[in-house]
mmCIF file of C-alpha atoms in Angstrom:
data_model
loop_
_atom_site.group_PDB
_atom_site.id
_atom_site.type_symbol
_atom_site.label_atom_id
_atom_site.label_comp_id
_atom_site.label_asym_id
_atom_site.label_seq_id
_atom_site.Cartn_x
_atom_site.Cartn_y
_atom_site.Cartn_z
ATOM 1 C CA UNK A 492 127.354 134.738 77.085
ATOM 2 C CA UNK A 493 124.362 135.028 79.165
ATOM 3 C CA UNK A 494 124.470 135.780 83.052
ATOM 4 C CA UNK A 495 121.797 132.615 83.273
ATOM 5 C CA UNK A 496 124.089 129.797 82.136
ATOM 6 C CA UNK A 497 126.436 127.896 84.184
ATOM 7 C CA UNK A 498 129.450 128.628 82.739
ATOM 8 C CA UNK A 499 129.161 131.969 82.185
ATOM 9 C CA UNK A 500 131.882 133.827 83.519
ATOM 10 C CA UNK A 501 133.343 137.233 83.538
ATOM 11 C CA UNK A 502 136.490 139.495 83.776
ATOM 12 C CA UNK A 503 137.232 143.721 85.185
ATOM 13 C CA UNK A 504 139.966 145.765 84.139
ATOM 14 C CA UNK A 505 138.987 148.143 86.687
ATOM 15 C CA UNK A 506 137.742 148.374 90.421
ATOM 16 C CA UNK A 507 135.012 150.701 89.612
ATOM 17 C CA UNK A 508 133.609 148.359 86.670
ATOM 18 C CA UNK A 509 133.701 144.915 89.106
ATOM 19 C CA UNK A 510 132.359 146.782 92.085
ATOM 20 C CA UNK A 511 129.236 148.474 89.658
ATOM 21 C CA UNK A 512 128.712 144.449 88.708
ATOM 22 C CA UNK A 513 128.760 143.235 91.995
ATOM 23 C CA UNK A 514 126.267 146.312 93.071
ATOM 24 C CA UNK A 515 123.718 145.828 90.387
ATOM 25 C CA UNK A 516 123.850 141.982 91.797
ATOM 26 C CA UNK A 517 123.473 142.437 95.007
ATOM 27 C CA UNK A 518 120.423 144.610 94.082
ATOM 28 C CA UNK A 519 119.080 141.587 91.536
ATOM 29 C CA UNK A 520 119.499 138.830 93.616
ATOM 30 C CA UNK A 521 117.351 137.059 96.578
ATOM 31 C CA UNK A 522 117.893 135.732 99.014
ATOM 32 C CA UNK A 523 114.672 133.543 99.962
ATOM 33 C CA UNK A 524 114.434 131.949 103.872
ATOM 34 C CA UNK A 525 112.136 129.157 103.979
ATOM 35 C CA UNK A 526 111.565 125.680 105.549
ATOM 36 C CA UNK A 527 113.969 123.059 103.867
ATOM 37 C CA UNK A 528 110.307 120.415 104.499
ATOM 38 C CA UNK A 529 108.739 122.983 102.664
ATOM 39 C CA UNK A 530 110.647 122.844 99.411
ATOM 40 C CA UNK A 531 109.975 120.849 96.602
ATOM 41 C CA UNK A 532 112.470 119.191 94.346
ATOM 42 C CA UNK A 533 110.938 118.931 90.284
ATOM 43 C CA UNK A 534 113.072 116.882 87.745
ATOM 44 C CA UNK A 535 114.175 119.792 84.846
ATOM 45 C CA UNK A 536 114.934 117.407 81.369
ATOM 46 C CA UNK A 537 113.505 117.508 78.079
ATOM 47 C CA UNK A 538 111.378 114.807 78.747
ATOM 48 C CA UNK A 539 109.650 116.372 81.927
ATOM 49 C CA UNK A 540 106.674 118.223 82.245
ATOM 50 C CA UNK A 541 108.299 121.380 83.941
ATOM 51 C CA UNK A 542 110.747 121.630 80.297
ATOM 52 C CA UNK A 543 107.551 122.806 78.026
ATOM 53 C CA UNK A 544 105.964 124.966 81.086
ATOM 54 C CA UNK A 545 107.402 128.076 81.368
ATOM 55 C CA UNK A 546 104.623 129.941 82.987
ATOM 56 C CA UNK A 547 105.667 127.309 85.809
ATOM 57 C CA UNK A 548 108.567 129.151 86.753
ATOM 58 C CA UNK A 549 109.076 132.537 88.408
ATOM 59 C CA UNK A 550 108.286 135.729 86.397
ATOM 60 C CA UNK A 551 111.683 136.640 84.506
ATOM 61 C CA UNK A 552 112.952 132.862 83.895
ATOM 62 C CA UNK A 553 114.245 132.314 80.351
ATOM 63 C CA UNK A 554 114.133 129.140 78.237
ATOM 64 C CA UNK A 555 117.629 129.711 78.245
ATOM 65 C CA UNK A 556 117.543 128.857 81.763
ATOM 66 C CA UNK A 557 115.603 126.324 81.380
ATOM 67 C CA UNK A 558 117.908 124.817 78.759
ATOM 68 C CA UNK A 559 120.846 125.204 79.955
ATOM 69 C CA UNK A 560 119.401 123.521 83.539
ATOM 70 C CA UNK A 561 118.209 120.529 81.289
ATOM 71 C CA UNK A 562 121.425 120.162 79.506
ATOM 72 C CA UNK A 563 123.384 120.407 83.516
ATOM 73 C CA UNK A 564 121.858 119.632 86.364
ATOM 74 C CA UNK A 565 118.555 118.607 85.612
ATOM 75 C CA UNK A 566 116.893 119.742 88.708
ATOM 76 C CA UNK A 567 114.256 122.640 89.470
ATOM 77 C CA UNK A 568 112.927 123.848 93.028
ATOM 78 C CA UNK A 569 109.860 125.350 94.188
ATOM 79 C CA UNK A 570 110.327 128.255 96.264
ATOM 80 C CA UNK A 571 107.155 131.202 97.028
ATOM 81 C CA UNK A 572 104.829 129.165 94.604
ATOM 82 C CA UNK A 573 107.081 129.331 91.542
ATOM 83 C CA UNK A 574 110.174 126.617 90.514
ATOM 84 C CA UNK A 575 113.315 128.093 89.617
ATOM 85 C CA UNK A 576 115.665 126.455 87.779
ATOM 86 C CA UNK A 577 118.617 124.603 90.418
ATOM 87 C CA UNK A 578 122.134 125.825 88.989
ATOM 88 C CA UNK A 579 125.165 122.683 89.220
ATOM 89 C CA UNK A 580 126.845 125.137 92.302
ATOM 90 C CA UNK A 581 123.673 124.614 94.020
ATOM 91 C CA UNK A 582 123.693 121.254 94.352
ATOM 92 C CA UNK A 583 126.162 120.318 97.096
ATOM 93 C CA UNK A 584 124.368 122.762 99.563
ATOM 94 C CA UNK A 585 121.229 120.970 98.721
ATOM 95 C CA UNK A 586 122.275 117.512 99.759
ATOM 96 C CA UNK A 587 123.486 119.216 102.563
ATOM 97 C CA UNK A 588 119.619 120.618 103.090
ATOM 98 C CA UNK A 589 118.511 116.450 102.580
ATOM 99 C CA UNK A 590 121.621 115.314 104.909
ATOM 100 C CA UNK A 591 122.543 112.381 101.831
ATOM 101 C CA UNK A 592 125.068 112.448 100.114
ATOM 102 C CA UNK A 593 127.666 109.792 97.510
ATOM 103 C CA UNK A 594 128.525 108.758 94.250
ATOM 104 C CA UNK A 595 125.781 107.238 93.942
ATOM 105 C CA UNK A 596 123.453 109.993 93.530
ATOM 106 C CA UNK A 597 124.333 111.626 90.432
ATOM 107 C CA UNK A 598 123.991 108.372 88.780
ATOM 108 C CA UNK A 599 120.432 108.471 89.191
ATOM 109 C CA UNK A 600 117.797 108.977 86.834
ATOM 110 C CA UNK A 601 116.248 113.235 87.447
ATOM 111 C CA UNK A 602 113.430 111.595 88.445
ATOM 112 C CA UNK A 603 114.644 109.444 90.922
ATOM 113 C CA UNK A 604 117.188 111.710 92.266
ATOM 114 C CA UNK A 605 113.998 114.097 92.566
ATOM 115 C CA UNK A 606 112.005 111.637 94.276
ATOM 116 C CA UNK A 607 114.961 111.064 97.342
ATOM 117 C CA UNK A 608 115.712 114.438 97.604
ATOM 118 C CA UNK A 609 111.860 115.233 98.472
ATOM 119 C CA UNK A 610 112.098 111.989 100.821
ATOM 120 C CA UNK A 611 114.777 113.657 102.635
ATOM 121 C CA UNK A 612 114.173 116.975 102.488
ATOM 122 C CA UNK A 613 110.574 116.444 104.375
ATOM 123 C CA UNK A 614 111.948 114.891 107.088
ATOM 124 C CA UNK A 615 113.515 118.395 108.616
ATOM 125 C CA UNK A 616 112.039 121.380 110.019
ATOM 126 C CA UNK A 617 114.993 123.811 109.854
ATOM 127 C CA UNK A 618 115.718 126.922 107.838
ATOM 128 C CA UNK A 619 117.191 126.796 104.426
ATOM 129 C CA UNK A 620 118.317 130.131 102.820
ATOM 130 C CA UNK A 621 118.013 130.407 98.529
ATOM 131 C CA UNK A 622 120.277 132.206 97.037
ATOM 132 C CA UNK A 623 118.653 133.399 93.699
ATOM 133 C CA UNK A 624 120.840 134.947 90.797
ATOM 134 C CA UNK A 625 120.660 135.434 87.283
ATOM 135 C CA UNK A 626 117.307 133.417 86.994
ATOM 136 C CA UNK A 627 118.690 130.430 89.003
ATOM 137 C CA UNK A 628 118.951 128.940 92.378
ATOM 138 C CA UNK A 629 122.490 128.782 92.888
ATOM 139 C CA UNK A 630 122.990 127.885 96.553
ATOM 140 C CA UNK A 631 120.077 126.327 99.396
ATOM 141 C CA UNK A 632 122.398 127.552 102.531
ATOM 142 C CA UNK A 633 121.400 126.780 105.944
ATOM 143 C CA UNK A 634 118.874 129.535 106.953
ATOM 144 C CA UNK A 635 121.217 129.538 110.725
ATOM 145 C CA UNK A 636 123.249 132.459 110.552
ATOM 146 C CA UNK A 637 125.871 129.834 112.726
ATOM 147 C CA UNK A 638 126.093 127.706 110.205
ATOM 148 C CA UNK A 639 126.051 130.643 106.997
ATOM 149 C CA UNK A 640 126.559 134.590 107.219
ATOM 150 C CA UNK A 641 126.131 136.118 103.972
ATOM 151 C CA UNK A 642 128.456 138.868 103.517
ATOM 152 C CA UNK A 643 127.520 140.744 99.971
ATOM 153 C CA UNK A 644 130.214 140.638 97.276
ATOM 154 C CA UNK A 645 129.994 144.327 96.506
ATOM 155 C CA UNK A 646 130.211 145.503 100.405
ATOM 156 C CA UNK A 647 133.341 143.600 100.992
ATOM 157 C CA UNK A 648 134.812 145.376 97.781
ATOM 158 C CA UNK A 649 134.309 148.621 98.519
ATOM 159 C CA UNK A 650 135.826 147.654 102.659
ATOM 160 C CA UNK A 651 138.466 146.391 100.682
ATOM 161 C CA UNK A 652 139.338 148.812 98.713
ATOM 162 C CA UNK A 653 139.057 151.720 101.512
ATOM 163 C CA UNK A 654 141.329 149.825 103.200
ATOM 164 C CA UNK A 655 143.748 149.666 101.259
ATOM 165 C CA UNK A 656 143.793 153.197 100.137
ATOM 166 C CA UNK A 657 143.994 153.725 104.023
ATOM 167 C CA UNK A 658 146.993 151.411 104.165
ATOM 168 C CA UNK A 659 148.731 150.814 101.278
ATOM 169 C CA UNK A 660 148.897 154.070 99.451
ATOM 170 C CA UNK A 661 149.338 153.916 95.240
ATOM 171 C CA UNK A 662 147.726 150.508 95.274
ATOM 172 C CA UNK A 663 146.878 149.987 91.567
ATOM 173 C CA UNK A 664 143.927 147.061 90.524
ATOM 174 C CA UNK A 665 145.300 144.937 88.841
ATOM 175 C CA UNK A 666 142.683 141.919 87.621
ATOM 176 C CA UNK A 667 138.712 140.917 88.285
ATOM 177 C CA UNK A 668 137.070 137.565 87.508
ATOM 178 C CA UNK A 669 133.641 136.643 88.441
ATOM 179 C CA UNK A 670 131.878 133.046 87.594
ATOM 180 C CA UNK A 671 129.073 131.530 89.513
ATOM 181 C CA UNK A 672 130.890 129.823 91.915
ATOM 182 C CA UNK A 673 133.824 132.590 93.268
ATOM 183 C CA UNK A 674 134.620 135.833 92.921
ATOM 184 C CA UNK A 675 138.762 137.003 92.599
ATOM 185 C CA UNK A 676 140.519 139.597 92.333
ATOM 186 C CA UNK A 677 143.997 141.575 92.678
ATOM 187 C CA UNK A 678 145.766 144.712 93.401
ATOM 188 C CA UNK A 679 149.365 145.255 93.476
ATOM 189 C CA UNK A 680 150.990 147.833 95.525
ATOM 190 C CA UNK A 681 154.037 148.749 94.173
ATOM 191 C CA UNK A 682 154.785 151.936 96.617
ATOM 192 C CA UNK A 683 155.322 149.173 99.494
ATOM 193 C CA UNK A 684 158.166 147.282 97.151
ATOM 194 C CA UNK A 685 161.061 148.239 99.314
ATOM 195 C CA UNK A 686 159.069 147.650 103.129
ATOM 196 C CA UNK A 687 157.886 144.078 101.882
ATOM 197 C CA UNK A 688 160.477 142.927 99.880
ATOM 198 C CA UNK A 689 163.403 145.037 100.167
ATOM 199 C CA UNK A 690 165.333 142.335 101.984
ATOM 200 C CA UNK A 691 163.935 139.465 100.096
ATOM 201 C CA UNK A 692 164.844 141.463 96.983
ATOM 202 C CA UNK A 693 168.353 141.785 98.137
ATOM 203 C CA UNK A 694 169.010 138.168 98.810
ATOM 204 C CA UNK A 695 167.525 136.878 95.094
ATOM 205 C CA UNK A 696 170.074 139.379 93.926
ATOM 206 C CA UNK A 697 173.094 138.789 95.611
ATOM 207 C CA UNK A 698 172.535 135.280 94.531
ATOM 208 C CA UNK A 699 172.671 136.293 91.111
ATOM 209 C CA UNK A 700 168.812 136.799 90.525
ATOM 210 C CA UNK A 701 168.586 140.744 90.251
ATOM 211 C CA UNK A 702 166.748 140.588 87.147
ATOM 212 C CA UNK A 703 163.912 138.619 89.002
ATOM 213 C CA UNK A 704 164.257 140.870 91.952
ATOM 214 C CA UNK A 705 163.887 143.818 90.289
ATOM 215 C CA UNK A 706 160.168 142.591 88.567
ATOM 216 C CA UNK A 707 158.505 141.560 91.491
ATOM 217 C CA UNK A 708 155.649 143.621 93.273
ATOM 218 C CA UNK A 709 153.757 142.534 96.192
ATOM 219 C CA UNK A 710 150.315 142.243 95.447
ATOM 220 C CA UNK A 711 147.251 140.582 97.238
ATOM 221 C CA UNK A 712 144.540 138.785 96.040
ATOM 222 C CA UNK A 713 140.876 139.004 97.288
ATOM 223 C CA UNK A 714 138.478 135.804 96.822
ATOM 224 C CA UNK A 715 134.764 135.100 98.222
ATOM 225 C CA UNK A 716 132.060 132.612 97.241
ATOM 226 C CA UNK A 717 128.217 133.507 97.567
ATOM 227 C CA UNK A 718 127.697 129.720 97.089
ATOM 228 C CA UNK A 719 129.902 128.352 100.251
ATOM 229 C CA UNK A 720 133.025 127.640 98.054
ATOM 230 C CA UNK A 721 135.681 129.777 99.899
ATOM 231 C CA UNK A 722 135.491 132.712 102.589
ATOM 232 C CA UNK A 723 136.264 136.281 102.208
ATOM 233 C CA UNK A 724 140.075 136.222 102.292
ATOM 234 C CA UNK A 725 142.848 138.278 101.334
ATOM 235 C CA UNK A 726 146.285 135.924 100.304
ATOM 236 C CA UNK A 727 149.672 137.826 99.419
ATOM 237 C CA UNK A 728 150.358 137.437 96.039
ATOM 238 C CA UNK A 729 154.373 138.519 94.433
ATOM 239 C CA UNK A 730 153.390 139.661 91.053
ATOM 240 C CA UNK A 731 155.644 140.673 87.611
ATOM 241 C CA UNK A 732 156.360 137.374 86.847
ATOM 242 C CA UNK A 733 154.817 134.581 84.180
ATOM 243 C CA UNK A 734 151.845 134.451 86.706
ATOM 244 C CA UNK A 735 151.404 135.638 90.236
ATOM 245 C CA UNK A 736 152.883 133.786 92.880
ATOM 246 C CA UNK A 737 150.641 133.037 95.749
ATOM 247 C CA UNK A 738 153.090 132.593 99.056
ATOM 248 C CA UNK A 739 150.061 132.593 101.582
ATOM 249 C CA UNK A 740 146.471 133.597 103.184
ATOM 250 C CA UNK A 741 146.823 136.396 104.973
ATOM 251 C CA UNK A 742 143.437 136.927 106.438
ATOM 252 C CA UNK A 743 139.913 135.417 106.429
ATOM 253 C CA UNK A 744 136.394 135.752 107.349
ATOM 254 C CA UNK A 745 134.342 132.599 107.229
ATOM 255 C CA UNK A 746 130.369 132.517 106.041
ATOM 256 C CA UNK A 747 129.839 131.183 109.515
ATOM 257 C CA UNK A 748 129.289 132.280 113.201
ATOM 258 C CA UNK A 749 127.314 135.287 112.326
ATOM 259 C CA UNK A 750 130.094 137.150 110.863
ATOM 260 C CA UNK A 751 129.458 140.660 109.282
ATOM 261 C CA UNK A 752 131.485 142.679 107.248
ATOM 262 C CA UNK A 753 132.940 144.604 109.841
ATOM 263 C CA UNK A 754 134.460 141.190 111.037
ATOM 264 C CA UNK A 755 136.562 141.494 107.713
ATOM 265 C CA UNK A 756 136.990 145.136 108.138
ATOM 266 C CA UNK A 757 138.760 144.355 111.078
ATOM 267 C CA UNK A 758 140.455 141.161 109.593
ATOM 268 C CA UNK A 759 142.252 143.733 107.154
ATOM 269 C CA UNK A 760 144.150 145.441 109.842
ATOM 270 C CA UNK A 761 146.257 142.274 110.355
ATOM 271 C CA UNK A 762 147.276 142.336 106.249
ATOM 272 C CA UNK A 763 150.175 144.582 106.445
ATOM 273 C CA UNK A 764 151.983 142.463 109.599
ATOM 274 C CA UNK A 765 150.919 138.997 107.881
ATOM 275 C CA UNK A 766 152.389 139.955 104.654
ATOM 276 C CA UNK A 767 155.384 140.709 105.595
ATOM 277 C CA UNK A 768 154.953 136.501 107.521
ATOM 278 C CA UNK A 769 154.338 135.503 104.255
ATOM 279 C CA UNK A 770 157.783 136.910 102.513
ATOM 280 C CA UNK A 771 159.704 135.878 105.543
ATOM 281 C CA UNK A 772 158.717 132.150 104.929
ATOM 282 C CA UNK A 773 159.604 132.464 101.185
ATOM 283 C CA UNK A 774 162.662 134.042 102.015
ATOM 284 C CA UNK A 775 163.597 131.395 104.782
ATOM 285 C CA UNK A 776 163.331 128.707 101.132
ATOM 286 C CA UNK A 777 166.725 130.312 100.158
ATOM 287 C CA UNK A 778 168.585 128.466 102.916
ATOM 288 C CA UNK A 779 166.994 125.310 103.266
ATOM 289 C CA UNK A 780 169.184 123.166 100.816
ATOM 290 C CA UNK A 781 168.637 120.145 98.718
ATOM 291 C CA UNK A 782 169.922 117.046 97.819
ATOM 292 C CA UNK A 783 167.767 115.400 95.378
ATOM 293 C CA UNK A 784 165.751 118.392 94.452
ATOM 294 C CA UNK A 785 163.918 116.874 91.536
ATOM 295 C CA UNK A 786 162.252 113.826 93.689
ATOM 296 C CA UNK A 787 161.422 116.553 96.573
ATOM 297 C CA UNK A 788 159.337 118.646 94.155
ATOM 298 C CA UNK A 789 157.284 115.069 92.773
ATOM 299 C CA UNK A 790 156.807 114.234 96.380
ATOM 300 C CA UNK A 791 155.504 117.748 97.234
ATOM 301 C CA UNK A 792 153.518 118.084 94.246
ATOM 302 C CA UNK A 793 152.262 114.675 95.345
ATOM 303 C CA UNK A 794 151.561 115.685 98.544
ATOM 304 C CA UNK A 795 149.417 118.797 97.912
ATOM 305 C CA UNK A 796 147.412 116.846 95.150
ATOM 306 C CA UNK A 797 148.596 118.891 92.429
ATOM 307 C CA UNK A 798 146.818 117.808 89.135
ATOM 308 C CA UNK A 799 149.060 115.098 87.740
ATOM 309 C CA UNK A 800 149.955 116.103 83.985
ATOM 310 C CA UNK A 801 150.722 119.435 84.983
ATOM 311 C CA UNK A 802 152.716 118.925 87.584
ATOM 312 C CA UNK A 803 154.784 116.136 85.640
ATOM 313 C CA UNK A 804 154.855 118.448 83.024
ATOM 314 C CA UNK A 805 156.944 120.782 84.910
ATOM 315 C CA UNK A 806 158.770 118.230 87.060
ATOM 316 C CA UNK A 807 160.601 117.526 83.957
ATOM 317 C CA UNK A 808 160.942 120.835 82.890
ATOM 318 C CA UNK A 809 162.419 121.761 86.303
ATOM 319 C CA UNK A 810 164.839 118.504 85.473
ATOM 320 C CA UNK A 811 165.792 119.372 82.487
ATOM 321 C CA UNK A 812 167.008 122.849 83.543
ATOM 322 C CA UNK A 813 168.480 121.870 86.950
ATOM 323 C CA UNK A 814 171.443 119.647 85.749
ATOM 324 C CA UNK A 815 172.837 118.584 88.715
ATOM 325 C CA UNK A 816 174.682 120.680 91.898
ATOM 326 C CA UNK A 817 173.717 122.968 94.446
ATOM 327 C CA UNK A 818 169.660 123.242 94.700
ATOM 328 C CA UNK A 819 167.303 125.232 96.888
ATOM 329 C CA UNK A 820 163.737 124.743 98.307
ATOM 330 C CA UNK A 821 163.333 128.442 97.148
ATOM 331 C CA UNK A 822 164.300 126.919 93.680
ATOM 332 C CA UNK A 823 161.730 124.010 93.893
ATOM 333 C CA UNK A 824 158.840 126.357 94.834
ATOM 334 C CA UNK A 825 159.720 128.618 92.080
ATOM 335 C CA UNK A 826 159.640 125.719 89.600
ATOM 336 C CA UNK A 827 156.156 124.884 90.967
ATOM 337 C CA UNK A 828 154.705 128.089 89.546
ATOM 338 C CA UNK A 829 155.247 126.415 86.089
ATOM 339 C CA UNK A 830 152.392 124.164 86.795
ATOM 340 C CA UNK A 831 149.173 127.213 87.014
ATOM 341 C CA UNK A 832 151.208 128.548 83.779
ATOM 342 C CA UNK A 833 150.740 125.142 82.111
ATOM 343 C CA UNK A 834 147.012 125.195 83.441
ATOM 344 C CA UNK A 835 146.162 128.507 82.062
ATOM 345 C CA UNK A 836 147.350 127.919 78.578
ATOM 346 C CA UNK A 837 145.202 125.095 78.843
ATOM 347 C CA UNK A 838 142.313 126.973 79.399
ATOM 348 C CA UNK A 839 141.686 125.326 82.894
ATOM 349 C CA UNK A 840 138.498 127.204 84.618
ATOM 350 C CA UNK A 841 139.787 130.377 86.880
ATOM 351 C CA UNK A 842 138.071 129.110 90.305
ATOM 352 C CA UNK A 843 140.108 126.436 89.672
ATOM 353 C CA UNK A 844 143.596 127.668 89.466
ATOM 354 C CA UNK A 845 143.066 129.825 92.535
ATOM 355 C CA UNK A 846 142.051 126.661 94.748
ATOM 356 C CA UNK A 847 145.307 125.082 93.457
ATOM 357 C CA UNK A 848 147.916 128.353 94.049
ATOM 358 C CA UNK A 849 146.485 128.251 97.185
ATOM 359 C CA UNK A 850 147.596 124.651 97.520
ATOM 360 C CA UNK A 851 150.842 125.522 96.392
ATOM 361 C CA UNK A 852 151.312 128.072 99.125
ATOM 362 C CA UNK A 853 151.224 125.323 101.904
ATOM 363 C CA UNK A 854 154.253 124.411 99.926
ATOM 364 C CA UNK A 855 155.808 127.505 102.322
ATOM 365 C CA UNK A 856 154.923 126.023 105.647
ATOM 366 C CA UNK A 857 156.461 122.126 104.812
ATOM 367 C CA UNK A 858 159.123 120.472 106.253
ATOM 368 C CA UNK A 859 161.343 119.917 102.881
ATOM 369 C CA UNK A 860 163.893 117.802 104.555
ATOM 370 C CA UNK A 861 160.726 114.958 104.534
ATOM 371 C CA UNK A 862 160.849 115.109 100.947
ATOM 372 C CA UNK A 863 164.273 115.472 99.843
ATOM 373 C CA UNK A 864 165.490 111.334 99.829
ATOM 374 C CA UNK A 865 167.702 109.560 97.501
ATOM 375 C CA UNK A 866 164.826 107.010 96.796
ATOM 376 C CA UNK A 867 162.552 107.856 93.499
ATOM 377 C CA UNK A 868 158.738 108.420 93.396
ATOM 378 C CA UNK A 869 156.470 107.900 91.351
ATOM 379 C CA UNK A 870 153.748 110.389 90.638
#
């Protein structure tokens, strides 16, 4: 698949093949400051003029670029005398350039949505900052470093990864993903076992649940956006199960407030106290009994917008299996992990199953006697 089109996304087995990735991208990519009055908004469709021009667009821009633009957003911007194609994750940041926004808008024809973008866009003076990668716009920032901080992919890597070799010796990578949007990915650190979970281990098994105890691993998972969809954090993660289960953030850096790298650097040190938070508030979901277990996990799921089918999906699986007695919040939230399980086998886009473990995770901080009541709901 090529790097240009929108859905393109990738996956690392190994740190040193993301981080050689991220380093020839930070090297590729631009990052333009301009005027936002000074840029120019071009409708990109078959039918336009711009579609059949390619010596209108900046040096190195492929018709597949141009293609897969006209078959997405439809949109091209003119930036240092050339247009560049405007990729779909670019497009919230540029209504936030043109201060419009609605449901409205993507109803419009190209053309017209062209025409009130320029209307708007003219009417400030401030900075913008481009983001330029793999032949497209993919993100018109705010050019204040208040309002966004770019902290390069690969730089935060290698911090990372220092850091944990500092801290959490025998760490092992476990997974990379990388898509337009977000960047992911996970180490395990199975040397630590006994310090984070030793007493969390020995709980699950006295209850019965050795076999479980004895798989998981702590873990943590990294995640940053270039594009202003998430900041540089790093969430605890229990891994050896069906899929990793996400019990927290740990620590983050937002791309705001003129934040550097070192910022995160020193964000890191907090991991190893924060983790062991994180643990404590699973842990505390062992004692923190239920009556009608089945409708507290439907109004939970409910409450942290899970997506519907999945989450029925595994509402009734969890029914099915409970069959009455004793029940746990611990066994709700573990029941819960069925529903990213369901959502992978269905092929649902990575960026989007993080944003919706991390959802689950607030699942930890809830008061569950709110949602355990005799009276049904309805998803």
């Amino acid at each position: 698949m090529q790097n240009c089109l929108d859905n393109y996304h990738t996956t690392f087995d190994s740190y040193r093949a993301m981080q050689d990735y991220h380093e020839e991208q930070a090297k590729s990519s631009k990052w333009h400051r301009c005027k936002v009055n000074d840029l120019q908004i071009a409708p990109l469709t078959q039918t336009s003029s711009l579609y059949g021009n390619l010596s209108a667009f900046a040096p190195g821009t492929s018709q597949e670029a141009v293609d897969d633009t006209a078959a997405n957003l439809g949109l091209a911007i003119q930036a240092d005398g050339n247009y560049y194609p405007v990729r779909m994750t670019a497009y919230k940041s540029l209504l936030d350039r043109a201060k419009i926004g609605g449901t409205a808008l993507p109803k419009l024809s190209r053309d017209v949505l062209a025409e009130v973008l320029n209307a708007c866009l003219h009417l400030y003076s401030a900075e913008a900052l481009l983001l330029i990668r793999d032949e497209k716009v993919s993100a018109v920032h705010s050019g204040d470093a208040a309002d966004y901080s770019v902290l390069p992919v690969n730089e935060l890597l290698g911090t990372l990864q220092s850091k944990l070799d500092d801290r959490f010796k025998g760490n092992e990578f476990s997974s990379g993903y990388c898509d337009h949007a977000m960047v992911s990915a996970s180490w395990t650190m199975p040397d630590q076992k006994e310090d984070l979970l030793g007493t969390y281990a020995k709980l699950l098994a006295s209850q019965g649940r050795g076999t479980m105890a004895s798989k998981l691993t702590p873990g943590i998972r990294f995640m940053t956006s270039d594009t202003g969809v998430a900041s540089a954090k790093v969430s605890a993660l229990l891994m050896g199960g069906q899929y990793p289960i996400h019990i927290g953030g740990c620590v983050a850096v937002d791309h705001r407030h003129q934040s550097k790298v070192s910022d995160f650097e020193s964000a890191l040190d907090q991991l190893f106290a924060q983790f062991g938070d994180s643990v404590a508030k699973l842990q505390k979901l062992l004692e923190i009994h239920l009556d009608y277990p089945v409708n507290a996990m439907t109004r939970i799921c409910k409450k942290l917008s899970l997506p519907k089918k999945a989450a029925v999906e595994a509402i009734s699986m969890y029914e099915m299996a409970y069959g009455g007695g004793p029940a746990t919040a611990h066994d709700v939230f573990l029941a819960m992990q069925e529903i990213p399980f369901i959502l992978k086998t269905q092929d649902t886009p990575e960026s989007k199953l993080l944003v919706i473990e991390e959802n689950m995770a607030r699942a930890l901080t809830l008061k569950w006697s709110d949602y355990d009541l005799a009276k049904g709901v309805n998803y």
